[in-house]
Short mmCIF file of C-alpha atoms and ligand atoms in Angstrom, two decimals:
data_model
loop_
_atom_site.label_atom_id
_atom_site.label_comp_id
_atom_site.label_asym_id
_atom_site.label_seq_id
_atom_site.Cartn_x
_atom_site.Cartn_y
_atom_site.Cartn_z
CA UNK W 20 214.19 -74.59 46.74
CA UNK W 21 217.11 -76.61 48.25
CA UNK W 22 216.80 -80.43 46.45
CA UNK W 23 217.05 -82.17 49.90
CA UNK W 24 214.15 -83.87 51.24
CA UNK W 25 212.04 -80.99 53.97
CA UNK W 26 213.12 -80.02 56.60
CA UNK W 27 216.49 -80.22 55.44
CA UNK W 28 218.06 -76.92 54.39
CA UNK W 29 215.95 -75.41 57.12
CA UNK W 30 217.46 -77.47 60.25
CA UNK W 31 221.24 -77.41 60.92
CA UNK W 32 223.12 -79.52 58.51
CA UNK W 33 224.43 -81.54 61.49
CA UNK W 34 221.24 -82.71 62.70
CA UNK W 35 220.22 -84.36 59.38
CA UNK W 36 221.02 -87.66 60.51
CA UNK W 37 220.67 -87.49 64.15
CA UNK W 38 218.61 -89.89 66.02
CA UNK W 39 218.29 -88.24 69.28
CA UNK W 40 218.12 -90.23 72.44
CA UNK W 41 216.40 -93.69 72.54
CA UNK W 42 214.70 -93.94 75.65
CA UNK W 43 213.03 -96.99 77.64
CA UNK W 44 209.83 -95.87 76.37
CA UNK W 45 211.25 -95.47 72.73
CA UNK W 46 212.87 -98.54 72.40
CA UNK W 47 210.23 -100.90 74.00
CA UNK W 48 209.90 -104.78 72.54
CA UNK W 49 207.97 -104.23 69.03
CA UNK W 50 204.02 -105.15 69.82
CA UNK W 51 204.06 -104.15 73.40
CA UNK W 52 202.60 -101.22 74.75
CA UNK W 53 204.68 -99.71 77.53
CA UNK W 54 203.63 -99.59 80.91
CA UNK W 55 202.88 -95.39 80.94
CA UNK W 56 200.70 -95.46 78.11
CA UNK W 57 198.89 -98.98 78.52
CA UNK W 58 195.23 -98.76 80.03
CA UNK W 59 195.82 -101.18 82.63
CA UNK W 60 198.35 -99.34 84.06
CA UNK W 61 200.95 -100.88 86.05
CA UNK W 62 201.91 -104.02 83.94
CA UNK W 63 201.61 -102.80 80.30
CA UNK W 64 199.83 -105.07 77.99
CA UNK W 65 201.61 -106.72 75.47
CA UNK W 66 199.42 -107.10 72.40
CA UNK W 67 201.73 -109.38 70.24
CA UNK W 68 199.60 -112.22 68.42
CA UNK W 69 199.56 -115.27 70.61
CA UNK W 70 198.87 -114.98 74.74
CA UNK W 71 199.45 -112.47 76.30
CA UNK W 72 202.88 -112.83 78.28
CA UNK W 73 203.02 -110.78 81.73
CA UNK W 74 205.86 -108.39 80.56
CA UNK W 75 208.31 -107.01 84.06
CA UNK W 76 209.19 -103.65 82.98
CA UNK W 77 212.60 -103.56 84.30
CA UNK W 78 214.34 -101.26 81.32
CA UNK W 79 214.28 -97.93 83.07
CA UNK W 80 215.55 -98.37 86.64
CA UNK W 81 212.39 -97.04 88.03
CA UNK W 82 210.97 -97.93 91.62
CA UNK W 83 210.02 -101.35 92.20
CA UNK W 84 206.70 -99.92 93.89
CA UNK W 85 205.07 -96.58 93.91
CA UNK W 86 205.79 -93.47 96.65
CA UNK W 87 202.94 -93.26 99.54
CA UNK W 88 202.50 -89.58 98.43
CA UNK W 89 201.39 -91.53 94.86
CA UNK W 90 197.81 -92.91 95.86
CA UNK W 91 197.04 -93.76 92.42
CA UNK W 92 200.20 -95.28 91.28
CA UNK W 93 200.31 -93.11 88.37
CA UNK W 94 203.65 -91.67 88.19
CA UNK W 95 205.73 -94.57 89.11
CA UNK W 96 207.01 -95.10 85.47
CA UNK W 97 208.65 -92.32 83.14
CA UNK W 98 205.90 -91.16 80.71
CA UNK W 99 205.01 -91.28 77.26
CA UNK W 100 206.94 -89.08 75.41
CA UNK W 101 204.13 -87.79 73.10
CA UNK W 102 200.98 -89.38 74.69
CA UNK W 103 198.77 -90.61 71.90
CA UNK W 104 195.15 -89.59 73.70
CA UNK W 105 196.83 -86.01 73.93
CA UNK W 106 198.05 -85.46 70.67
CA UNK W 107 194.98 -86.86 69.10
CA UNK W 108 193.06 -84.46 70.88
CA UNK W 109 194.61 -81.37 70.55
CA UNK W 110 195.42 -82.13 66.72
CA UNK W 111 191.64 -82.07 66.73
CA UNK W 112 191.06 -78.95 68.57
CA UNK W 113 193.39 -76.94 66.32
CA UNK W 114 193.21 -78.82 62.99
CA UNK W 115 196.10 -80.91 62.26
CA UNK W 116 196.85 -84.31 61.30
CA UNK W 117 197.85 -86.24 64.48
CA UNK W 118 202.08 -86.37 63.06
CA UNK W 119 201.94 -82.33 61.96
CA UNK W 120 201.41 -82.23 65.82
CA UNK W 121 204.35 -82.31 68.78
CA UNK W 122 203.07 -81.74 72.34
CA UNK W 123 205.96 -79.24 74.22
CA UNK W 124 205.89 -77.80 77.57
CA UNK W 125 204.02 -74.73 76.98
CA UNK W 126 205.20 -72.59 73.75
CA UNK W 127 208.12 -71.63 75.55
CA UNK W 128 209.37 -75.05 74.89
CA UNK W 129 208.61 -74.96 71.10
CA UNK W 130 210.47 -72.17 70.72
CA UNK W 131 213.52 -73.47 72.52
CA UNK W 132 213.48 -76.44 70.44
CA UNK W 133 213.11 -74.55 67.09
CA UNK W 134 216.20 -72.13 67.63
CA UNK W 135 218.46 -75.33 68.89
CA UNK W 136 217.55 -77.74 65.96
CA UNK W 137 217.24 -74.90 63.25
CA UNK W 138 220.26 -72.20 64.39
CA UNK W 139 224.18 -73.27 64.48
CA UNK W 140 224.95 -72.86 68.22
CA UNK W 141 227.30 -70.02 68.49
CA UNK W 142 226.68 -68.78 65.34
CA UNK W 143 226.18 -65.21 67.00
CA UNK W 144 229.73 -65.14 68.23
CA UNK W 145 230.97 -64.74 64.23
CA UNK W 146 229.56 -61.18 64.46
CA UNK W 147 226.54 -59.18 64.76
CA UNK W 148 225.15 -56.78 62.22
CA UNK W 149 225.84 -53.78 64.37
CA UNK W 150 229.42 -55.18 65.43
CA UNK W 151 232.86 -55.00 64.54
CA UNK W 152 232.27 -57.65 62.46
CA UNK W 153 229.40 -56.13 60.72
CA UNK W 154 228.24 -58.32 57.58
CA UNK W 155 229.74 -61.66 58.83
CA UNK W 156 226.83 -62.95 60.66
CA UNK W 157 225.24 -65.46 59.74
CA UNK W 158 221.86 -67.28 60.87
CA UNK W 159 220.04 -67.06 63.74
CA UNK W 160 216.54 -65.17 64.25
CA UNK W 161 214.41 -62.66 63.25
CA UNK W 162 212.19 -60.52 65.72
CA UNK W 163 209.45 -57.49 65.46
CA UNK W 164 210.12 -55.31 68.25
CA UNK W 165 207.76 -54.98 70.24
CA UNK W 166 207.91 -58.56 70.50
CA UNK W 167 207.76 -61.20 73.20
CA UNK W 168 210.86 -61.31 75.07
CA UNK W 169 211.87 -65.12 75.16
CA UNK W 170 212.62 -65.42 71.19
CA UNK W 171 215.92 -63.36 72.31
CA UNK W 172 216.49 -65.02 75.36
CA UNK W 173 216.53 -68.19 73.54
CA UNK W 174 218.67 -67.43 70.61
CA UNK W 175 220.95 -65.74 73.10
CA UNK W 176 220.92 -68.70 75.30
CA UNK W 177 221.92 -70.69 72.03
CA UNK W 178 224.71 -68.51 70.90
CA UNK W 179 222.33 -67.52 67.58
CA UNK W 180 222.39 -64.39 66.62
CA UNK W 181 219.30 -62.15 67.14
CA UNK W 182 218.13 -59.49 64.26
CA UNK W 183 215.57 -57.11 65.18
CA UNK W 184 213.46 -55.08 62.38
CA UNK W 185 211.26 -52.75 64.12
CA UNK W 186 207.25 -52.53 63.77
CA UNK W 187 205.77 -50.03 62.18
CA UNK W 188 202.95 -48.22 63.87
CA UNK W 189 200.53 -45.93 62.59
CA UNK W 190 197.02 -44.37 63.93
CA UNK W 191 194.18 -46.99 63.99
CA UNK W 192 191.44 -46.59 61.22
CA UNK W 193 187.80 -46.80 63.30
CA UNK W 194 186.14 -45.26 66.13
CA UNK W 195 187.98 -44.99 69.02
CA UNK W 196 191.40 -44.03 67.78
CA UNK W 197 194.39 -45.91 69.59
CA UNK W 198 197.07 -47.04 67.42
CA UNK W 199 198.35 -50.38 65.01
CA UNK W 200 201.13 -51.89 64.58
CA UNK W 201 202.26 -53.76 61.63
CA UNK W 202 205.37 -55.71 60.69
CA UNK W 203 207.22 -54.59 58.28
CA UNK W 204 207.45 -57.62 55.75
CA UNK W 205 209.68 -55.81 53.57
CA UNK W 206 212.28 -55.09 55.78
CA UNK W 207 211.68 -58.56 57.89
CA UNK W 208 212.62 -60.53 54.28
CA UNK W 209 215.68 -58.21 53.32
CA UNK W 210 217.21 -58.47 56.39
CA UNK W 211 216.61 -63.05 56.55
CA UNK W 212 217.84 -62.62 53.24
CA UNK W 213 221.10 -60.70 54.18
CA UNK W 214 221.34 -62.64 57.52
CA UNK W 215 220.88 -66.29 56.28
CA UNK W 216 218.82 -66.43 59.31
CA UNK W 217 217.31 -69.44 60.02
CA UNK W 218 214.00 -68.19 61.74
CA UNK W 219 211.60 -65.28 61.68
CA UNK W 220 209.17 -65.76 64.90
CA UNK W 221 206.55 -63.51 64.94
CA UNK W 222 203.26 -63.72 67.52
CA UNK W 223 199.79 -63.01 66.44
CA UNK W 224 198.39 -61.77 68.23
CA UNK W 225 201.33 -59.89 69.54
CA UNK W 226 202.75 -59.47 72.85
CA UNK W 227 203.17 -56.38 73.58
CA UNK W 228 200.98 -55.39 71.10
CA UNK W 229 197.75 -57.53 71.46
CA UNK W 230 197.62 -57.45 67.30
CA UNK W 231 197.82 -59.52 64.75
CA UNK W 232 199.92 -60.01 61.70
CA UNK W 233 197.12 -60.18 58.50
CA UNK W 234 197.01 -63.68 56.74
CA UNK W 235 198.53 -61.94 53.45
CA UNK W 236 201.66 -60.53 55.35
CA UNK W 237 201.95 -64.21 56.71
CA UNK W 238 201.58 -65.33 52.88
CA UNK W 239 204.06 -63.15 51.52
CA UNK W 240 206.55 -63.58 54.57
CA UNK W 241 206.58 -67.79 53.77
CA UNK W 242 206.90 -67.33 50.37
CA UNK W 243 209.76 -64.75 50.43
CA UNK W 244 211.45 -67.05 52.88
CA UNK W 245 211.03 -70.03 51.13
CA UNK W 246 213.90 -69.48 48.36
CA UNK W 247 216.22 -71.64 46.39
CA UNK W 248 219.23 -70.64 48.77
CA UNK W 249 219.27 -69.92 53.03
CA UNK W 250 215.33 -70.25 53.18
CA UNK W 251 214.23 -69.92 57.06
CA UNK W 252 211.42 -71.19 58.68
CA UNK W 253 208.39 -68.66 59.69
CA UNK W 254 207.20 -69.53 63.04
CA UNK W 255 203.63 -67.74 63.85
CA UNK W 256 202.93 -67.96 67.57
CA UNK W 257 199.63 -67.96 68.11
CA UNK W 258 199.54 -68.07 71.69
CA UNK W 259 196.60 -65.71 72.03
CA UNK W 260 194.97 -67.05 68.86
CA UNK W 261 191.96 -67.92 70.49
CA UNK W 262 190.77 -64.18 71.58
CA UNK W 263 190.61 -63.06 67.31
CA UNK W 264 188.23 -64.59 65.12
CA UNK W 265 191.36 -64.29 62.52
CA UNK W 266 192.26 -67.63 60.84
CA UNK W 267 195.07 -69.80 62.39
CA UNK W 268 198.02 -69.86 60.48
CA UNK W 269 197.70 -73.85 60.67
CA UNK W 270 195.17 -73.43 57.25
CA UNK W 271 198.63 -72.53 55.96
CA UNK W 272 200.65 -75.23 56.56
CA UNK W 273 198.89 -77.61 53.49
CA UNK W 274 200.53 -74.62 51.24
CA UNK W 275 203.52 -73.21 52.46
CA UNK W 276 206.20 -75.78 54.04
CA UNK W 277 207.98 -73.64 56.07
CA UNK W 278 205.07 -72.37 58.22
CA UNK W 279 205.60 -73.61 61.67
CA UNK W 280 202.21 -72.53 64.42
CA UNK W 281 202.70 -72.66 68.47
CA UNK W 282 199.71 -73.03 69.97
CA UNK W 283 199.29 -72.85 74.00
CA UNK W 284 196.96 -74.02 76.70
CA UNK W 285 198.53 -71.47 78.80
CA UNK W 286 196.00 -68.66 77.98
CA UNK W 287 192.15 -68.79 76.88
CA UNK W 288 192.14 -72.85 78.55
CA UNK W 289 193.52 -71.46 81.47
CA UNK W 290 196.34 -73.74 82.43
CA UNK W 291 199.03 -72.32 82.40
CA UNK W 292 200.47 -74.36 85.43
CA UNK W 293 200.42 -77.08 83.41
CA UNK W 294 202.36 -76.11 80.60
CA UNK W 295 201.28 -77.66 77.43
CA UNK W 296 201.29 -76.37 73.91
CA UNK W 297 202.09 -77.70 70.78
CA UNK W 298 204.35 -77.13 67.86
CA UNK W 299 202.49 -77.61 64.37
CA UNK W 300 204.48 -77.99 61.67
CA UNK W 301 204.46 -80.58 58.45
CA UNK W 302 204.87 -84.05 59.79
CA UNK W 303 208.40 -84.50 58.89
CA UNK W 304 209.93 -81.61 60.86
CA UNK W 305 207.17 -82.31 64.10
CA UNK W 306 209.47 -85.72 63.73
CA UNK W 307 212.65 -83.83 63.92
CA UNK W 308 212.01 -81.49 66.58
CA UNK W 309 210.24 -84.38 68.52
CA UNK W 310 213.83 -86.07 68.45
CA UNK W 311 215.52 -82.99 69.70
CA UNK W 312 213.02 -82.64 72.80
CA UNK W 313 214.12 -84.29 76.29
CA UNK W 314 213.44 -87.72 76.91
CA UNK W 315 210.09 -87.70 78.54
CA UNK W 316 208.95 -84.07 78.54
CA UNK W 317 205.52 -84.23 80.14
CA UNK W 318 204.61 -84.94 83.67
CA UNK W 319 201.69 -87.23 84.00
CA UNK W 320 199.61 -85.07 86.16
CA UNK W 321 200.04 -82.52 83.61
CA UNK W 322 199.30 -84.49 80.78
CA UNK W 323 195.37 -85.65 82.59
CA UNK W 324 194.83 -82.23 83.08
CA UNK W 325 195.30 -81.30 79.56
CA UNK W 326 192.88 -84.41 78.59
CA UNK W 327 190.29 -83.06 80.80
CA UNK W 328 190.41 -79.31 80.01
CA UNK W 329 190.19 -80.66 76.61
CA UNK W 330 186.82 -82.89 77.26
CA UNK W 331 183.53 -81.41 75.47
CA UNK W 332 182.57 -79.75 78.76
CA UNK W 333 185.72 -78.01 79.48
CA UNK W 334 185.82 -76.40 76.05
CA UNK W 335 182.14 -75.17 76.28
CA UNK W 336 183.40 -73.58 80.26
CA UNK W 337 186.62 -72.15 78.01
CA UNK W 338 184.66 -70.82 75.00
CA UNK W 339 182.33 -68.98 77.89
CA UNK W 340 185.95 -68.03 79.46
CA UNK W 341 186.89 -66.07 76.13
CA UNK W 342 183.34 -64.52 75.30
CA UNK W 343 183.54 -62.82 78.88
CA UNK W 344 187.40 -61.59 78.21
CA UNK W 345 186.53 -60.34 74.90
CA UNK W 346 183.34 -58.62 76.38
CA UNK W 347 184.99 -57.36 79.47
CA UNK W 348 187.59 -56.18 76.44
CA UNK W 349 185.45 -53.87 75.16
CA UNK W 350 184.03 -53.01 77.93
CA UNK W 351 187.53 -51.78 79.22
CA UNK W 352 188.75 -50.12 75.95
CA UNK W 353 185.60 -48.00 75.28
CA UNK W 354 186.26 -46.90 79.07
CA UNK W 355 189.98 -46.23 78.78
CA UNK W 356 189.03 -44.65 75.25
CA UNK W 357 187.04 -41.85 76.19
CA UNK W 358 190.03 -41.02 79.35
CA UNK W 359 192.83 -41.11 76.47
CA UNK W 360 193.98 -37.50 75.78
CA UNK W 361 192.06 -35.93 78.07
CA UNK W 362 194.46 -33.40 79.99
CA UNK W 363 195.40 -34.80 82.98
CA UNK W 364 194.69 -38.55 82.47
CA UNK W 365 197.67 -39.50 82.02
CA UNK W 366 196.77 -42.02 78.49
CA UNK W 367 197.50 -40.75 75.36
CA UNK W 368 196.36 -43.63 73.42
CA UNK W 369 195.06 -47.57 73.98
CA UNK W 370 196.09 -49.75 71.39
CA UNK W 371 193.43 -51.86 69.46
CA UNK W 372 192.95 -54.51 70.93
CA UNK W 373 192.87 -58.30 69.71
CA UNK W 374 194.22 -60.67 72.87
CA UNK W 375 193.63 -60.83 76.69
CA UNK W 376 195.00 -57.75 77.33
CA UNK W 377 194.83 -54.25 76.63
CA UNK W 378 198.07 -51.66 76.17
CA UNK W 379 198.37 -48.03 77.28
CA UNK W 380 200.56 -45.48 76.00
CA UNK W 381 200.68 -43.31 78.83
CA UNK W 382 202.92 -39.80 79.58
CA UNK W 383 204.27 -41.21 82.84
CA UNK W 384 203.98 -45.01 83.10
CA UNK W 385 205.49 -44.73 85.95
CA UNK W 386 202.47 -42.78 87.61
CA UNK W 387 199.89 -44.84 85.92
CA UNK W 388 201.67 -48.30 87.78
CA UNK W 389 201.49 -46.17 90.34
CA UNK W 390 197.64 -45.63 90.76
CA UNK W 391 196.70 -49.06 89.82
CA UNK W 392 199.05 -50.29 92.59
CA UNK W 393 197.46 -48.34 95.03
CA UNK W 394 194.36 -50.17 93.75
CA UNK W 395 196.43 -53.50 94.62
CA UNK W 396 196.36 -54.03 90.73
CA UNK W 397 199.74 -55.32 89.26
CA UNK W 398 200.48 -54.39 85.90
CA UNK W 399 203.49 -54.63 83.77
CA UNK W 400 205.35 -52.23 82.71
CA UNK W 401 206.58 -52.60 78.72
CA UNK W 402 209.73 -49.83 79.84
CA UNK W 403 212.10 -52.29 77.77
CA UNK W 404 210.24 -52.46 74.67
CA UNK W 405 211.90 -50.20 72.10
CA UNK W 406 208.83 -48.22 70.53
CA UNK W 407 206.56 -49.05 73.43
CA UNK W 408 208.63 -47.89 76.57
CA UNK W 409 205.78 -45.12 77.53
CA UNK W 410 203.57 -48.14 77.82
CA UNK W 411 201.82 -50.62 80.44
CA UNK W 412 200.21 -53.88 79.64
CA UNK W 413 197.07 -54.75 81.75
CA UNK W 414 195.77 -58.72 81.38
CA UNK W 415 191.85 -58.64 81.45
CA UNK W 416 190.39 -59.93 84.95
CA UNK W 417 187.06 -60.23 86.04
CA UNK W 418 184.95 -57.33 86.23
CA UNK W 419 185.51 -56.43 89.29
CA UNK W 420 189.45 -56.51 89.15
CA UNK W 421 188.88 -54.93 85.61
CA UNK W 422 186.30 -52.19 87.48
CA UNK W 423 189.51 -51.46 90.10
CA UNK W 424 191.33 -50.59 87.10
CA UNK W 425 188.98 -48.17 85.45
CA UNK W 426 188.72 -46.43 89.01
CA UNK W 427 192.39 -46.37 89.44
CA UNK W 428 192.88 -44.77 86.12
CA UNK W 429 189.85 -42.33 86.53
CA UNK W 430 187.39 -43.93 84.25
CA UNK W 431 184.02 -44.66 85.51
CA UNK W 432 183.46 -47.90 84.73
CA UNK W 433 180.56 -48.72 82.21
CA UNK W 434 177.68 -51.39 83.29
CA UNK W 435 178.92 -54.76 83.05
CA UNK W 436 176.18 -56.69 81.04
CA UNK W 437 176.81 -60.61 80.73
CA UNK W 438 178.48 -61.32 77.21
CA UNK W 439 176.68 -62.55 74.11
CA UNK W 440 176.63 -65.83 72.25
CA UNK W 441 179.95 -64.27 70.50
CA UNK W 442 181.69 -67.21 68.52
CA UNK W 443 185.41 -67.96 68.98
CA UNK W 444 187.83 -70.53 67.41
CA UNK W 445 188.06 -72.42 71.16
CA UNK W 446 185.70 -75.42 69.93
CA UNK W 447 187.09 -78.46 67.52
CA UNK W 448 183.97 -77.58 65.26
CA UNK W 449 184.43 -74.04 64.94
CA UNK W 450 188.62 -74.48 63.90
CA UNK W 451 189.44 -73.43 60.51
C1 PLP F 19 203.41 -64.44 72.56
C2 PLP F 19 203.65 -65.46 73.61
N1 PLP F 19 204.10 -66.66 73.25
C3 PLP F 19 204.33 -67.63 74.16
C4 PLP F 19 204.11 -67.41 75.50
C5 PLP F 19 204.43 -68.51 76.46
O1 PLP F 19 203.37 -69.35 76.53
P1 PLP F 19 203.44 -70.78 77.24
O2 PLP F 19 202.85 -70.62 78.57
O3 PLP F 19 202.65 -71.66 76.33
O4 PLP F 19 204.88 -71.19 77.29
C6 PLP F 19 203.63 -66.18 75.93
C7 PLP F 19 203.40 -65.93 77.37
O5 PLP F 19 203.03 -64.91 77.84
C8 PLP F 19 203.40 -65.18 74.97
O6 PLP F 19 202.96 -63.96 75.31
#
């Protein structure tokens, strides 16, 4: 392992000292609490020893008053960059320490900030495996096709260069058929190895997949990245983590310091208008990346509705939220199941399912978008997923939306009973 103090040797060399941008909110007087983040609002509240002085925040040419359309006066300053209430909380709900926690704009976000403070910008114009230049790349990412789209967009976005080692699928084990898919961890570390990449991001559950990567590939992917020379960073996004009963990759991070977890309110909390996630990582790369993010990342209103889907209430409403998707889950595979194969149907197999959505393989995709259209159900086609291009991807709706698909497809859709007391990791209690 490289004899620099972590993260270095896993971030670019040129960030090691780099302070990022101090903001008005960053660089407030020492004692006082700035105005976005103080409880009584509009002054701020200076809590040095002595009396209280009545502090005029006039660092960060802001309005002097609020807009009309801003009844509560609550978005008149910038905001808190990391909002303590908010980080607290969600370090809670997904078992972190507070500083192994960065709040991003959704887990989109994360993963832009991990490819720009961990990949050389431009690094993919010095060649590409497959190139002319064949053997002279160096860096960049590592992907499992079929993978979620917006690890390449970013790396391409950044100049990194993107290397993709296929899945490898094979017929599910069980009842039911359908097929799994499984990363190939050998091929994954020869290739970060020969690379020098800088980043292997893999979902679990997967998208397009809807399955997860098993806690000893995770294990053995860390530790085979985590070498004396070029060791990359493993980034596990969990963003559908909350429809599996697997563990989080987070009960790895004590272990293994290049283990980096995205976690998302977008899906089973059902905000994704609001976009908030978080990056969980050890404490002194959350510090890094949290330098490398924009000045004040997240809006106000966003940031309120995050506290309250996150009150004890909300989490009960979103732990009923995933017992019905996972029920309506089943209810949809075992329905789609016994249609697969049969001539005519136009499914040859559904995939096991694990998130909030289930995946066809079908003979003519094409036809099956088709029918559900006529249904008025849109669906999305997976035609530029190498491996996967026969499929379609159908998100999990209520069970009447999920009842127009069955129909659509020919199924006859099953009785919808309500769901059982199921567990799932949404509560604080029930994270690993
Ligand atoms: C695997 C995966 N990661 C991340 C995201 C983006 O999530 P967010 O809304 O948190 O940016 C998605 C969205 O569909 C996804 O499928």
């Amino acid at each position: 392992m490289s004899r620099r103090p972590f993260p270095l040797g896993y971030v670019r060399d040129d960030l090691a000292d780099f302070t990022g941008y101090s903001s008005a909110r960053t660089s407030a007087p020492a004692g006082a609490v700035a105005p976005a983040a103080a409880a009584s609002g509009e002054q701020g509240v200076p809590v040095e020893q002595g009396a209280p002085v009545d502090l005029a925040w006039l660092n960060a040419n802001e309005a002097a008053t609020p807009n009309r359309a801003d009844a509560g006066a609550s978005v008149r300053r910038y905001p808190d960059p990391q909002p303590a209430a908010l980080r607290g909380r969600l370090a809670g709900l997904w078992g972190v320490a507070t500083d192994e926690l960065l709040v991003t704009r959704g887990s989109d976000e994360g993963i832009d900030l991990l490819v720009r403070a961990c990949c050389a910008p431009g690094g993919a114009t010095r060649g590409d495996a497959s190139g002319p230049a064949a053997g002279a790349a160096r860096g960049g990412v590592v992907v499992a096709p079929p993978t979620f789209g917006m690890y390449a967009v970013t790396a391409r976005l950044h100049g990194a260069a993107v290397h993709a080692v296929p899945q490898l699928v094979e017929p599910a084990e069980g009842p039911g058929g359908g097929e799994r898919w499984r990363v190939d961890v050998d091929a994954v570390l020869r290739t970060a190895r020969q690379q020098q990449a800088d980043l292997v991001l893999l979902p679990s559950p997967g998208n397009p997949t809807g399955q997860g990567v098993p806690v000893e590939d995770l294990v053995r992917l860390a530790e085979g990245l985590r070498r004396d020379e070029a060791p990359a960073l493993l980034v596990v996004d969990e963003a559908y983590a909350d429809f599996t009963d697997a563990p989080s990759a987070a009960t790895l991070l004590a272990t293994h310091e290049n283990v980096v977890v995205l976690r998302t309110l977008s899906k089973a909390h059902g905000l994704a208008g609001a976009r908030i996630g978080a990056v969980l990582a050890r404490a002194e790369l959350v510090a890094l990346l949290g330098r490398v993010q924009a000045p004040y990342p997240l809006a106000v209103p966003a940031v309120q509705l995050a506290l309250a889907a996150t009150e004890p209430a909300a989490l009960e409403d979103t732990a009923d939220r995933v017992r019905r998707t996972l029920a309506e889950r089943d209810r949809v595979t075992t329905a789609l199941r016994d249609l697969a194969g049969r001539p005519g149907s136009g499914i040859e197999a559904v995939l096991v399912a694990e998130a909030n959505f289930v995946t066809l393989r079908c003979t003519d995709p094409g036809s099956v978008l088709d029918a559900l259209e006529e249904q008025g159900v849109v669906a999305r086609a997976l035609a530029t997923h190498p491996g996967l291009a026969d499929g379609v991807r159908v998100t999990l709706g209520t069970p009447e939306q999920d009842d127009r698909v069955l129909r659509a497809l020919g199924a006859h859709p099953p009785a919808h009973r309500p769901p059982t007391g199921r567990p799932t990791r949404t509560t604080p209690e029930e994270t690993p």
